[in-house]
Structure formats: structure tokens, C-alpha cells
Coordinates of C-alpha atoms in Angstrom, one line a residue:
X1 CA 229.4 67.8 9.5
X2 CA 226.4 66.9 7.7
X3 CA 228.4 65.6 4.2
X4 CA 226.6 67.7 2.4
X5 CA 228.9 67.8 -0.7
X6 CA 229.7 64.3 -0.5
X7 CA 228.3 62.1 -3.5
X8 CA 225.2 60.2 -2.3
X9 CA 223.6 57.2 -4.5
X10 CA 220.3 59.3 -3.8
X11 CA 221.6 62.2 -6.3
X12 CA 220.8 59.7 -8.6
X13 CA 217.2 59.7 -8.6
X14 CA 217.1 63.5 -8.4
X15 CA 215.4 64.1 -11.5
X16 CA 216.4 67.9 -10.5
X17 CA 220.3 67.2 -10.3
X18 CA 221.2 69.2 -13.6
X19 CA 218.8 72.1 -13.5
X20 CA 220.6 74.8 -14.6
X21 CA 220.3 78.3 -14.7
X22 CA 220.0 80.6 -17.9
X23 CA 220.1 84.4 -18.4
X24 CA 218.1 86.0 -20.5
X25 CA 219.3 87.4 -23.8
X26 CA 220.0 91.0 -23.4
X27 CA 216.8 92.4 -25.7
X28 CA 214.6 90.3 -22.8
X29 CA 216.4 92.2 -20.2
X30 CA 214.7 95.4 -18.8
X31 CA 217.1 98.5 -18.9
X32 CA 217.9 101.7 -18.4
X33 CA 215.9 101.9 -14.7
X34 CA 216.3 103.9 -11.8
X35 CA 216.4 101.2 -9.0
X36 CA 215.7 102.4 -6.0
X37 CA 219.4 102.8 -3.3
X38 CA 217.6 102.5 -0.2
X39 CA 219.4 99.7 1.4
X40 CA 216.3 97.9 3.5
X41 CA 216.4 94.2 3.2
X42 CA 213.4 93.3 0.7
X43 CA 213.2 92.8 -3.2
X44 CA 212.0 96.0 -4.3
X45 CA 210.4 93.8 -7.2
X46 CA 207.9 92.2 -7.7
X47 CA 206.8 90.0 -11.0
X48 CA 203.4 88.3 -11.9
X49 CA 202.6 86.8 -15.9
X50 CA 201.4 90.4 -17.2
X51 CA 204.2 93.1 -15.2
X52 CA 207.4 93.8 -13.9
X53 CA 206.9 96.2 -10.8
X54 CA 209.8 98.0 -9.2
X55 CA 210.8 100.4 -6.4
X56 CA 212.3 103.6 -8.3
X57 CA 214.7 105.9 -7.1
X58 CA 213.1 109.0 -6.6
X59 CA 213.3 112.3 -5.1
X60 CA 210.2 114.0 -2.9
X61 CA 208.0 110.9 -1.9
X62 CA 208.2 107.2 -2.9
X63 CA 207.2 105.4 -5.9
X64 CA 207.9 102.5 -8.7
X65 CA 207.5 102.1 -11.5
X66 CA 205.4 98.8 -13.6
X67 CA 206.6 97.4 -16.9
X68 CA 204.2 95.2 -19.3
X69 CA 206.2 92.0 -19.7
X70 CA 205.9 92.7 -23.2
X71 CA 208.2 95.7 -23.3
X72 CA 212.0 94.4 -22.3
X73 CA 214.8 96.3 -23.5
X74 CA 215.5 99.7 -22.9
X75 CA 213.3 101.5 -20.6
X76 CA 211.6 105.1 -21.6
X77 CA 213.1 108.2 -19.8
X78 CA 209.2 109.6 -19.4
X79 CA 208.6 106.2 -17.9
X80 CA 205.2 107.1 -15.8
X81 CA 205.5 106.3 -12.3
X82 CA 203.1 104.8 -8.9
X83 CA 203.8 107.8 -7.2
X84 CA 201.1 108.8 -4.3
X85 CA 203.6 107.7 -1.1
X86 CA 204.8 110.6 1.0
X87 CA 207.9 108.5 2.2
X88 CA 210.2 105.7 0.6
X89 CA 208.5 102.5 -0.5
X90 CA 209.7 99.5 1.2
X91 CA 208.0 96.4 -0.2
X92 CA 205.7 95.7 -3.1
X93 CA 203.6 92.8 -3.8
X94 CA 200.8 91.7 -6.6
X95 CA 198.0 90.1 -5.8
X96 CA 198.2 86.7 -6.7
X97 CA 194.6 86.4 -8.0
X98 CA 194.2 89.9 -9.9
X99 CA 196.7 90.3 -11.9
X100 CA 195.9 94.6 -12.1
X101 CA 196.1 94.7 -8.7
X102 CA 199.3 95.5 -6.6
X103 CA 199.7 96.2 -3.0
X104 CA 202.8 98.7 -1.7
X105 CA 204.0 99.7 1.6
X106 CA 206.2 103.1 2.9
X107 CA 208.1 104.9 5.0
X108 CA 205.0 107.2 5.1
X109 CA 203.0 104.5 7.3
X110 CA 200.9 103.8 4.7
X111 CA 199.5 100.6 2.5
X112 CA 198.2 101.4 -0.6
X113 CA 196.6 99.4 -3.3
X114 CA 196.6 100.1 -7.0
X115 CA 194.9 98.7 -10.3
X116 CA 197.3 99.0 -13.1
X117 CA 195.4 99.3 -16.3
X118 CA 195.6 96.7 -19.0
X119 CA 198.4 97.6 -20.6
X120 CA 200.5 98.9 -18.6
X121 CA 200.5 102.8 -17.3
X122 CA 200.1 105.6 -19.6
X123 CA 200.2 108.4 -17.4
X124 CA 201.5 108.7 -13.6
X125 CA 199.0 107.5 -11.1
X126 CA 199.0 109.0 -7.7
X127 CA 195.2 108.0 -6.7
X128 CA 195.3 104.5 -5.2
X129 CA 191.5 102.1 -5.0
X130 CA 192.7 101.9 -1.3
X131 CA 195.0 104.1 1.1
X132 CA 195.3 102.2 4.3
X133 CA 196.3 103.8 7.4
X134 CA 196.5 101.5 11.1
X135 CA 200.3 101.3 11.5
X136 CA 201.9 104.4 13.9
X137 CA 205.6 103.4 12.3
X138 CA 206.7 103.3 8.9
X139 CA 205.6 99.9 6.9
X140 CA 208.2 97.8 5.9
X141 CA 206.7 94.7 4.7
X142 CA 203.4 92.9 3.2
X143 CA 202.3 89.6 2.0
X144 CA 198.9 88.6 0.4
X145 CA 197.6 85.8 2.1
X146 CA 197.9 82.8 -0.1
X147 CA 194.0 81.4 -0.5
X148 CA 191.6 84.0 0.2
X149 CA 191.2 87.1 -2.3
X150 CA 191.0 90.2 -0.1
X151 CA 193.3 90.1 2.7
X152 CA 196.6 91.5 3.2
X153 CA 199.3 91.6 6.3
X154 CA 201.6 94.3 6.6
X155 CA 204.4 94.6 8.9
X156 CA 205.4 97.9 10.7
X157 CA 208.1 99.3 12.8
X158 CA 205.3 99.6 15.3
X159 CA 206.3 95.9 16.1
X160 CA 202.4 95.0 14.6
X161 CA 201.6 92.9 11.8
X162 CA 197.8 94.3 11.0
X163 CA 195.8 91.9 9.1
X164 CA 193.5 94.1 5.9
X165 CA 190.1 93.3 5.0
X166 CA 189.9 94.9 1.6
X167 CA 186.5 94.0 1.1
X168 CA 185.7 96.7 3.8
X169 CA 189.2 98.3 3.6
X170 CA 189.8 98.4 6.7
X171 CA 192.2 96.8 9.7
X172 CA 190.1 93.4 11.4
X173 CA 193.0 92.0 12.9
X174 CA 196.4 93.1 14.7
X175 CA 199.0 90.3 15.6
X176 CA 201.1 92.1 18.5
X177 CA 203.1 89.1 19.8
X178 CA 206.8 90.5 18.6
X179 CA 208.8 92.8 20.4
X180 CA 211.0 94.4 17.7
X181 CA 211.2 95.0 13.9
X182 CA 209.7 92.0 11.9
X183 CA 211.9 90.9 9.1
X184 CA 210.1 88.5 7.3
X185 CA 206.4 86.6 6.8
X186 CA 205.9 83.8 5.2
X187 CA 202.3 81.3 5.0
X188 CA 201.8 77.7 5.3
X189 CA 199.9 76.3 1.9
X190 CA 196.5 77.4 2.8
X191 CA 197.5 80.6 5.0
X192 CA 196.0 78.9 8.0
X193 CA 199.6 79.6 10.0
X194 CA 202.2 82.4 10.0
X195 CA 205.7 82.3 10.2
X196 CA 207.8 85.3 11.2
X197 CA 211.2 86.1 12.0
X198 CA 212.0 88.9 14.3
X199 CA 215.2 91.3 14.8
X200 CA 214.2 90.0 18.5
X201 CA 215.7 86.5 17.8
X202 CA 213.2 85.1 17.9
X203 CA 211.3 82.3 15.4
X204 CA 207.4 82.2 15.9
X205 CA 204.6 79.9 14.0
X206 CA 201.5 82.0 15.0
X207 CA 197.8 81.2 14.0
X208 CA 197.0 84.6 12.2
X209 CA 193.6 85.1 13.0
X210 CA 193.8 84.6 16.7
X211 CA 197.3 86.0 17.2
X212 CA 198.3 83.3 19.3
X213 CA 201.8 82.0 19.2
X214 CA 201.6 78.0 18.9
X215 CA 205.8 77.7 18.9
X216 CA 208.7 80.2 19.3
X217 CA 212.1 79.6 19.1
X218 CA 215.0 81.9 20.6
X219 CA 217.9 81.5 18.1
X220 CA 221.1 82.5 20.0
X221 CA 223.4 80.7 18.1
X222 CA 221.4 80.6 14.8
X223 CA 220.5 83.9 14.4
X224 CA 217.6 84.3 12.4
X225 CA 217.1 86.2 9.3
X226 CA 214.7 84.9 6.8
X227 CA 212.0 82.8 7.0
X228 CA 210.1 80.4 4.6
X229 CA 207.1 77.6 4.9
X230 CA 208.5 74.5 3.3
X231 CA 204.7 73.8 1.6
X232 CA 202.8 71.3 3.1
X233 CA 206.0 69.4 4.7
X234 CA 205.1 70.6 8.1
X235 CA 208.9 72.3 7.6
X236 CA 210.3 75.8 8.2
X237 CA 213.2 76.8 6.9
X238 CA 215.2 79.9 8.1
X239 CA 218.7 81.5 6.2
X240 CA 220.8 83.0 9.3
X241 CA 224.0 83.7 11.1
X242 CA 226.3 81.9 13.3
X243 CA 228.0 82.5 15.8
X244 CA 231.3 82.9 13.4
X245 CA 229.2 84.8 11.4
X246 CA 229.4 82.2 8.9
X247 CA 226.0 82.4 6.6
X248 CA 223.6 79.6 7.7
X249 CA 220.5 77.5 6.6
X250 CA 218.6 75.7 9.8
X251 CA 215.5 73.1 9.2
X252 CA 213.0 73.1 11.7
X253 CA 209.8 70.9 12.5
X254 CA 206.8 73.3 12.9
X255 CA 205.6 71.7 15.6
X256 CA 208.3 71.8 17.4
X257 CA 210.9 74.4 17.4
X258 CA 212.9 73.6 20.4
X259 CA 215.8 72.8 18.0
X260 CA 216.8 72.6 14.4
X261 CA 216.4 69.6 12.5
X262 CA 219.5 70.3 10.8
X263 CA 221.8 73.1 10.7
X264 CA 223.9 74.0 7.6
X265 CA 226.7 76.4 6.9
X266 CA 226.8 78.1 3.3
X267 CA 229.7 80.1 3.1
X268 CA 231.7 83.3 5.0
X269 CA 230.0 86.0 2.6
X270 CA 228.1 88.6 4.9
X271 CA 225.0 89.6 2.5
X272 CA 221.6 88.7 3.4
X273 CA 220.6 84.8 2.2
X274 CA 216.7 85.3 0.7
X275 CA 215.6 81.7 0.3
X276 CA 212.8 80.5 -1.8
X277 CA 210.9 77.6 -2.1
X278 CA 209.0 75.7 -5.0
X279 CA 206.3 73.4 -3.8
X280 CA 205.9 71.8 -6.8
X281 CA 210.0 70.0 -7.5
X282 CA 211.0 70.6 -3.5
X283 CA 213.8 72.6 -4.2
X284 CA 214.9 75.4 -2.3
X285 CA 217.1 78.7 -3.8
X286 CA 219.4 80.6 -2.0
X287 CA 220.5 84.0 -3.3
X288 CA 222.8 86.0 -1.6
X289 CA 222.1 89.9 -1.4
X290 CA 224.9 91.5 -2.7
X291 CA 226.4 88.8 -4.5
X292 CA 225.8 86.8 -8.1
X293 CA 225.1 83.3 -6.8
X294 CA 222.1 81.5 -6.3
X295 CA 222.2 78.0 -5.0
X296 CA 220.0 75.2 -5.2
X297 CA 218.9 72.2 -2.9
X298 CA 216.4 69.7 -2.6
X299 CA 214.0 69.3 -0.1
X300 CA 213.8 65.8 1.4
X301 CA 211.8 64.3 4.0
X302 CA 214.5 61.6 5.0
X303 CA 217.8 62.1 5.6
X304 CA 219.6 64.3 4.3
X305 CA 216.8 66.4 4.5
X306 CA 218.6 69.1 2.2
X307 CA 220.7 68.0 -0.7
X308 CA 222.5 69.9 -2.4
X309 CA 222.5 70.5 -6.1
X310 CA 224.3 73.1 -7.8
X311 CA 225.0 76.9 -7.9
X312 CA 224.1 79.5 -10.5
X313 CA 226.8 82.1 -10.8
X314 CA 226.9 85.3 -12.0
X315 CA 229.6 88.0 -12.0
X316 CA 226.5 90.6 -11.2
X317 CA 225.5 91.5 -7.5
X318 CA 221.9 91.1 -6.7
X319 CA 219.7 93.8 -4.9
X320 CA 216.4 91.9 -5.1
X321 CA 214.5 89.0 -6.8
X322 CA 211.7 89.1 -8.4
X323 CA 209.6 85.3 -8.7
X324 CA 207.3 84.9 -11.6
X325 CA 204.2 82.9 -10.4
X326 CA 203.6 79.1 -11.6
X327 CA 201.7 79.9 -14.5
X328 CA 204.1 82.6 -16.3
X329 CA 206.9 79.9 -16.9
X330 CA 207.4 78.3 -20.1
X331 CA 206.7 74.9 -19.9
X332 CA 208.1 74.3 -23.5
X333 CA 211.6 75.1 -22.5
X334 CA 210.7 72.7 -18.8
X335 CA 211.4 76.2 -17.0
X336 CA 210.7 75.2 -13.6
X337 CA 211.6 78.8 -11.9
X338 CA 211.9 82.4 -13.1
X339 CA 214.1 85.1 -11.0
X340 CA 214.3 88.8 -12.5
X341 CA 217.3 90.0 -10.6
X342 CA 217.8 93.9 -10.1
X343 CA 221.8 94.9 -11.1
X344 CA 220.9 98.3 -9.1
X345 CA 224.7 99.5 -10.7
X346 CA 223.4 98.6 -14.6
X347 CA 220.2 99.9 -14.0
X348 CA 219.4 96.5 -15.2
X349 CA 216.7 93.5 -14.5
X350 CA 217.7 90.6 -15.8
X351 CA 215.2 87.0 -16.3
X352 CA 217.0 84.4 -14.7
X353 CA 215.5 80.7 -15.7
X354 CA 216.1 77.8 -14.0
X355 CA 215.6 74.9 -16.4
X356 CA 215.2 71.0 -16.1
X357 CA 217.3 69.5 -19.4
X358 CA 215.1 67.2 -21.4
X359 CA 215.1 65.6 -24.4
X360 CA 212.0 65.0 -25.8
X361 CA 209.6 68.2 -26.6
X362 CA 206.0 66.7 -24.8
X363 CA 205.1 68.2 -21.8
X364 CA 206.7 67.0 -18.8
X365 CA 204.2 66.1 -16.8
X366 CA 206.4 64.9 -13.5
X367 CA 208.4 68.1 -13.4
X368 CA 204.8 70.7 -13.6
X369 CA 202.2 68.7 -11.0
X370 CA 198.7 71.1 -10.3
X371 CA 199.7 73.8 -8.9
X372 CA 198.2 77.1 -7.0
X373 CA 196.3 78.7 -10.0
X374 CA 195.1 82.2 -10.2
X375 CA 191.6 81.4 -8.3
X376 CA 190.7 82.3 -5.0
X377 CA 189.6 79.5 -2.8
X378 CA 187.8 81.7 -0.4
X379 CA 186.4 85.4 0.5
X380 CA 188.2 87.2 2.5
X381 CA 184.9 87.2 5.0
X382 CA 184.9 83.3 5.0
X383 CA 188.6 83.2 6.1
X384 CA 188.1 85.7 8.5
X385 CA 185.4 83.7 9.7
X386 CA 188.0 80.9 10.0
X387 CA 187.4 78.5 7.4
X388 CA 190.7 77.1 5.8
X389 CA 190.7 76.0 2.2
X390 CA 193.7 74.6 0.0
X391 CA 194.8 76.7 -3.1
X392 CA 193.0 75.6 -5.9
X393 CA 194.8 74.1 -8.3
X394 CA 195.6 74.3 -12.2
X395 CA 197.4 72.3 -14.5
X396 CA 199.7 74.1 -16.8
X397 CA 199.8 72.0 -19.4
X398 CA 197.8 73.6 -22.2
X399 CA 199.9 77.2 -21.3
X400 CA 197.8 79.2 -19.1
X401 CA 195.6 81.7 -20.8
X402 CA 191.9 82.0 -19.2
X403 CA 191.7 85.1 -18.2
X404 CA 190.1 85.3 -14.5
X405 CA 186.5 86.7 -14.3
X406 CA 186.9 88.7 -11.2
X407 CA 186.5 92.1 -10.7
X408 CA 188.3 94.0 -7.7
X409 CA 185.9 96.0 -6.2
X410 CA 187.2 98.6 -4.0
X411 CA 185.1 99.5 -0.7
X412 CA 184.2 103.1 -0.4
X413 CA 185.4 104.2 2.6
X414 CA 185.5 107.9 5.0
X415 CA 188.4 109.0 6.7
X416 CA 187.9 108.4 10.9
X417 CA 190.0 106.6 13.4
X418 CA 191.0 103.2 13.2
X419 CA 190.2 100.7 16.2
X420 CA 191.2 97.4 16.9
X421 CA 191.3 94.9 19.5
X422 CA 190.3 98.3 21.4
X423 CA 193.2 99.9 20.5
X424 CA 193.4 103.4 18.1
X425 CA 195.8 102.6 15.9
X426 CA 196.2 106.6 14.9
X427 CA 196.9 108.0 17.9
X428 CA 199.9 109.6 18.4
X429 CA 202.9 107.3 18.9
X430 CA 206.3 108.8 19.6
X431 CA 208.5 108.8 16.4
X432 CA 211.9 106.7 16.6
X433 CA 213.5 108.0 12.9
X434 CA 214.7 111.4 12.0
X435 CA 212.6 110.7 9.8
X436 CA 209.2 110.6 11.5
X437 CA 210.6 113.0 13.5
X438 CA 210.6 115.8 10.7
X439 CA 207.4 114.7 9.1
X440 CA 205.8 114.6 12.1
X441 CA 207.3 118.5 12.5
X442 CA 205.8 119.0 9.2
X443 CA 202.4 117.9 10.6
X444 CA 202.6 120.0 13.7
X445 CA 203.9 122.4 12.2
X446 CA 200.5 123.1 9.6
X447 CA 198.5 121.9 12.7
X448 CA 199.2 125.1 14.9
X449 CA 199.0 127.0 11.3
X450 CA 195.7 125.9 10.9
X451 CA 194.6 126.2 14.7
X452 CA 196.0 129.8 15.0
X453 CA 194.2 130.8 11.6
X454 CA 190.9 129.5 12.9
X455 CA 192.1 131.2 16.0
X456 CA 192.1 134.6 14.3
X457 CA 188.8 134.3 12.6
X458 CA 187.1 133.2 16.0
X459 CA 188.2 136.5 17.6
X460 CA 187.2 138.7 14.6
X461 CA 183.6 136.8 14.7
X462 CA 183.9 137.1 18.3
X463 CA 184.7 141.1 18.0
X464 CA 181.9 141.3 15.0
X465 CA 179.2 139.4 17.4
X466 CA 180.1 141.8 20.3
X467 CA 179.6 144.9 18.5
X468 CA 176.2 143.5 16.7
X469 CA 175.2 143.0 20.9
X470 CA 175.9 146.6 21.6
X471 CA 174.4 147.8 19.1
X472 CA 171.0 146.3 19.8
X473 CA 171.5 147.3 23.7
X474 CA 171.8 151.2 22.4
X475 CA 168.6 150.8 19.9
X476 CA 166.3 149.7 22.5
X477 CA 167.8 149.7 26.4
X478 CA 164.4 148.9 27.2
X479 CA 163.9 145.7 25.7
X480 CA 166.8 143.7 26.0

């Protein structure tokens, strides 16, 4: 037993000991929406300082729908919709450094990117800047790497993570080190390492741009769900099972994953524990999928290592949890965290702030240090090229409103096949779903309707041609 609950004289310099969470009032909740019921393990939102995005039930095709900030309360019924996927959506992510620009994945085997206009939309938009195609299996997850402006990992059921080049909108990279369905990403502060966690068991730190694994762990008695980069604290941390199946948190030092640091039991529920992680106050939230809580811990680099701090509760189950970035947060209240949690049986997304009580009104300058601002450190070519750069930072203390000068310029592109490391990522794969099964049907299916059409007018040309020949053999037998 690590005493986690037991009262430590260290609580008393947490200046986080009494942050506590508060719920929007109802007019700042977003209503009335069609969350999506498909029961895959992401957020299915997705929040930056302008928009609310969110994964939409929908019939025919996947899509979500993307709410200006501005416009809480009760959602219109002729919302307009993101709607170009063939299949489900499974994850949706903004980018961190345009805040018009949002990246989604699908069952279809797809990533698309979208501009949203200023504003909000007005109309449905099915044309995305960028339809990416590499993966051979539906896409169930993607991350924006944290530093540089145009690249973008997705994760498929093909087992690969593929690493985009938007600049040139195209695959440059495939990771193909795991041996079954990726279940979650997550990037040291400057995105020069990956973590992943693996329905194989297994816990890997890879270098992205090589592909090579630098440490693996097998988890057989922690079994791994989630993973997260603990910042710059050379930390992992992973949410998990036991072997009880009791629900689990396990510390691990990057550079050596051979064991846990520390090991933690939470509690017997069986949803999902998503954990995130603030850089800035070193605390750590855990929300349990499919229940109301989210508790809180902080991060130490001594003994105890995690300390716990307190629980939000909340009769209302959670599907998925939206973060709103650093610079969204008001710093008049000393919000230090923002979830917008999805009550899929409301139809509901509610703001959930997590707030440091202080007396005095100035800005609080120990709880908001300069943090990872809305500026690029790098190209996506200078990455690639591998140069690593920290996040450049921003202080939020005179609220946040230069509006970034960049423009997202989206490469033209022709359809043709997709190669890398030597390998055609479009070739046919065989399906695994009854899903890809029909749709690849479908595709077969208007393939041999388009090959025996052509089919047909090749023998009538062919018959046409052969009578022209006789013809000129009967005019002139002589000269032919």
C-alpha cells in the first residue's frame, strides 16, 4: 500500500489542494445534440478557444457537427453538419496552431482535414482542404504533433501509425512496430518521442521519425489502457487494469520501462480511465468513461510521486472530454482546466472548470507560468528533417487575443497510389469487419459494373471496326 489517502505534511504546500471543480450554468451548456452512440473508446469532442466540435449521430456516413463557443444553449435542429466520411467518425482533433483547422478520422479509412469558417458553419460542408488515404483499415485515432505546424499521426486498424505531411498532403512516414489495435498516442513536450499503448499489451516509447522502439514494456499484470507523457518529467503515465480487474494508474520512468515506478489502485468501477495531464500545475485528472467523477492528483518528482487531491463528482455519466487549450481559460476566475463533458443521454455538453480558490483579484502569476502558445516552433519539413524545438511559449496574463498570422495552405494534390517505406499502402488488404466487408462488396460490386460496361462498348467498337475492315476489303480486293 502506497498511503495514498493518508494525510501527508506535504499537502500542505500544495498550493493545488482545494481546486475544485464547477459546472457551468445551464445557458453556458450546449444542448439539444445528437451525440454520436458508437461505443469506440475516444472523446468524440474536441474544444479549442473559438469551437466546440463533436461526433454526431448520424445515419448514411459519418459526420459532427462544430459550435462557435459563442453560441451555448440550445442547439438548432438545421444545425449544419462536417459530413463528407463514408463510414463512422472515430476521433476528431484541432489543430493546435490554426484555430479553423480540424483534422478527423473514420471508419471509412480515411483522414480528412477541414477549415471551418470564421464564424462557425453556415451551410453543411462535405469538401474537405485534404482527404487522406494510406491506411488499408478503418482510422481510429489522430494526434497533431505538438511543435511543428503540418504534421499529423493517425492510427489505423491496419496496426500502422502513418505520419502526414500536410505541406505536401501526403504519407512520409509509417511507424509499423505494433502488432494489434493502437489505443492511444500521446507526445513528449517537443514531439521528439511517442508513446503508445497497444491492445497487444504492450507499452512502447518510439522515436517517431525513425520508427524505432527505444523501450517496450509487456504489462501482464498492469494491463494497459491509456497512455500520457508526463511533460518534460521524463514520466509516463498509463490508466489500466489489474489482475482483479480493479481500475489502475502505473508511473513509469521513460527510460526504463522494465517496471513501474509506482502502481496505484483507483477503484472497482469497469469504465475506461482517460487521464490528462497539465504541464503547467503537475496535476493529473482521471475521468472515468461511463461514470461522473473526475479525480485529481499531483504530480511529484519525490516520493509519493502521485498525491492525491480530491474528486469532482457528478451524478452525470461521461462519454467523452473535451480539453480547452491553455489560452481559452479564464484567468480572472484562476481557472486552471476546462473539460466540456458529453451527457450522450441529455444530449448535453456541459463546461466543467477546475478552479484554484484565491482571494485577491490580480493575476496569479504562480498558478499560469508560460505556457505552449498558439505558434508553431517549426515547419513540418524542418521536423521531418529532424530538428527538435520546444513549444513556444506565451504568457496569459494580459488574456490571450493576438490573432495568429498564419494561413493554412492546403497542397494540391492528384489521386495515385500511396508508397512508403516501399510499401503501397492502397493495395488491397483483406477486410476484418462486416463492415469493410460490405463496403468493400460495394466497391467490387461497381468495379465489375464498370468493367463489364466498358466490356460492352469494346465489343461493339470491336464489331463496328470489323465491319469498317470488310468493307474496304470488298471496295478494292486489289489494294489491300
Amino acid at each position: 500500500d502506497t498511503g495514498k489517502m493518508s494525510w501527508r505534511p506535504t499537502y500542505r504546500s500544495s498550493k493545488f489542494r482545494n481546486v475544485y471543480g464547477k459546472v457551468a450554468n445551464r445557458e453556458h451548456c450546449f444542448d439539444g445534440i445528437p451525440i454520436t452512440k458508437n461505443v469506440h473508446d475516444n472523446h468524440f469532442c474536441a474544444v479549442n478557444s473559438k469551437f466546440v466540435a463533436v461526433v454526431t449521430e448520424s445515419s448514411g456516413g459519418g459526420s459532427f457537427i462544430v459550435i462557435p463557443l459563442s453560441q451555448s444553449g440550445r442547439l438548432d435542429s438545421h444545425q449544419p453538419k462536417v459530413c463528407g466520411h463514408q463510414g463512422n467518425v472515430l476521433d476528431i482533433k484541432w489543430n493546435p496552431f490554426f484555430e479553423n483547422i480540424i483534422a478527423s478520422c473514420s471508419e471509412d479509412t480515411s483522414v480528412r482535414v477541414w477549415e471551418i469558417p470564421e464564424g462557425g458553419l453556415r451551410r453543411n460542408m462535405s469538401e474537405a482542404v485534404l482527404e487522406l488515404y494510406g491506411h488499408s483499415r478503418r482510422v481510429g485515432l489522430i494526434e497533431w504533433h505538438p511543435t511543428s505546424s503540418g504534421i499529423l499521426f493517425s492510427a489505423g486498424y491496419d496496426y500502422k501509425i502513418l505520419i502526414w505531411n500536410l505541406e505536401i498532403g501526403e504519407p512520409v512516414k509509417m511507424i509499423d512496430c505494433h502488432t494489434d489495435v493502437i489505443l492511444s498516442m500521446s507526445f513528449n513536450t517537443d514531439g521528439s518521442l511517442l508513446a503508445t499503448s497497444c491492445k497487444d499489451k504492450k507499452l512502447r516509447v518510439i522515436e517517431p521519425r525513425s520508427g524505432r522502439v527505444l523501450q517496450q514494456a509487456s504489462c501482464k499484470n498492469h494491463r494497459v489502457n491509456r497512455v500520457v507523457f508526463l511533460g518534460n518529467l521524463k514520466r509516463l503515465l498509463t490508466t489500466g487494469v489489474s489482475r482483479w480487474n480493479t481500475r489502475q494508474i502505473a508511473l513509469w520512468d521513460q527510460e526504463d520501462l522494465s517496471m513501474p515506478i509506482v502502481e496505484e489502485d483507483i477503484d472497482g468501477l469497469s469504465g475506461l480511465l482517460f487521464p490528462f495531464y497539465d504541464a503547467d500545475t503537475h496535476m493529473l485528472y482521471l475521468a472515468g468513461k461511463g461514470d461522473g467523477n473526475i479525480r485529481y492528483f499531483e504530480i511529484t518528482t519525490e516520493k509519493p510521486y502521485i498525491q492525491y487531491l480530491m474528486e469532482f463528482r457528478s451524478p452525470a455519466p461521461q462519454k467523452g472530454l473535451g480539453v480547452m487549450p491553455k489560452h481559452g481559460l479564464d484567468v480572472s476566475a484562476c481557472e486552471v482546466y476546462r473539460f466540456y463533458k458529453l451527457v450522450t443521454l441529455k444530449g448535453l455538453i456541459e463546461p466543467v472548470s477546475m478552479i484554484v480558490p484565491r482571494r485577491s483579484d490580480t493575476y496569479q502569476e504562480d498558478i499560469y507560468p508560460m505556457t505552449a502558445g498558439t505558434e508553431p516552433a517549426l515547419s513540418a519539413s524542418e521536423w521531418l528533417s529532424g530538428i527538435d524545438r520546444d513549444p513556444v511559449l506565451m504568457s496569459l496574463k494580459d488574456g490571450y487575443h493576438r490573432p495568429s498570422q498564419l494561413v493554412f495552405k492546403a497542397p494540391v494534390k492528384e489521386k495515385k497510389s500511396v508508397v512508403v517505406n516501399g510499401i503501397d499502402l492502397l493495395e488491397n488488404v483483406p477486410p476484418r469487419t462486416e463492415n469493410e466487408l460490405l463496403r468493400m462488396f460495394f466497391r467490387q460490386q461497381d468495379e465489375l459494373r464498370r468493367l463489364k460496361e466498358e466490356l460492352t462498348t469494346k465489343d461493339v467498337r470491336i464489331r463496328q471496326l470489323e465491319l469498317e475492315l470488310n468493307n474496304l476489303k470488298n471496295v478494292s480486293p486489289n489494294n489491300v
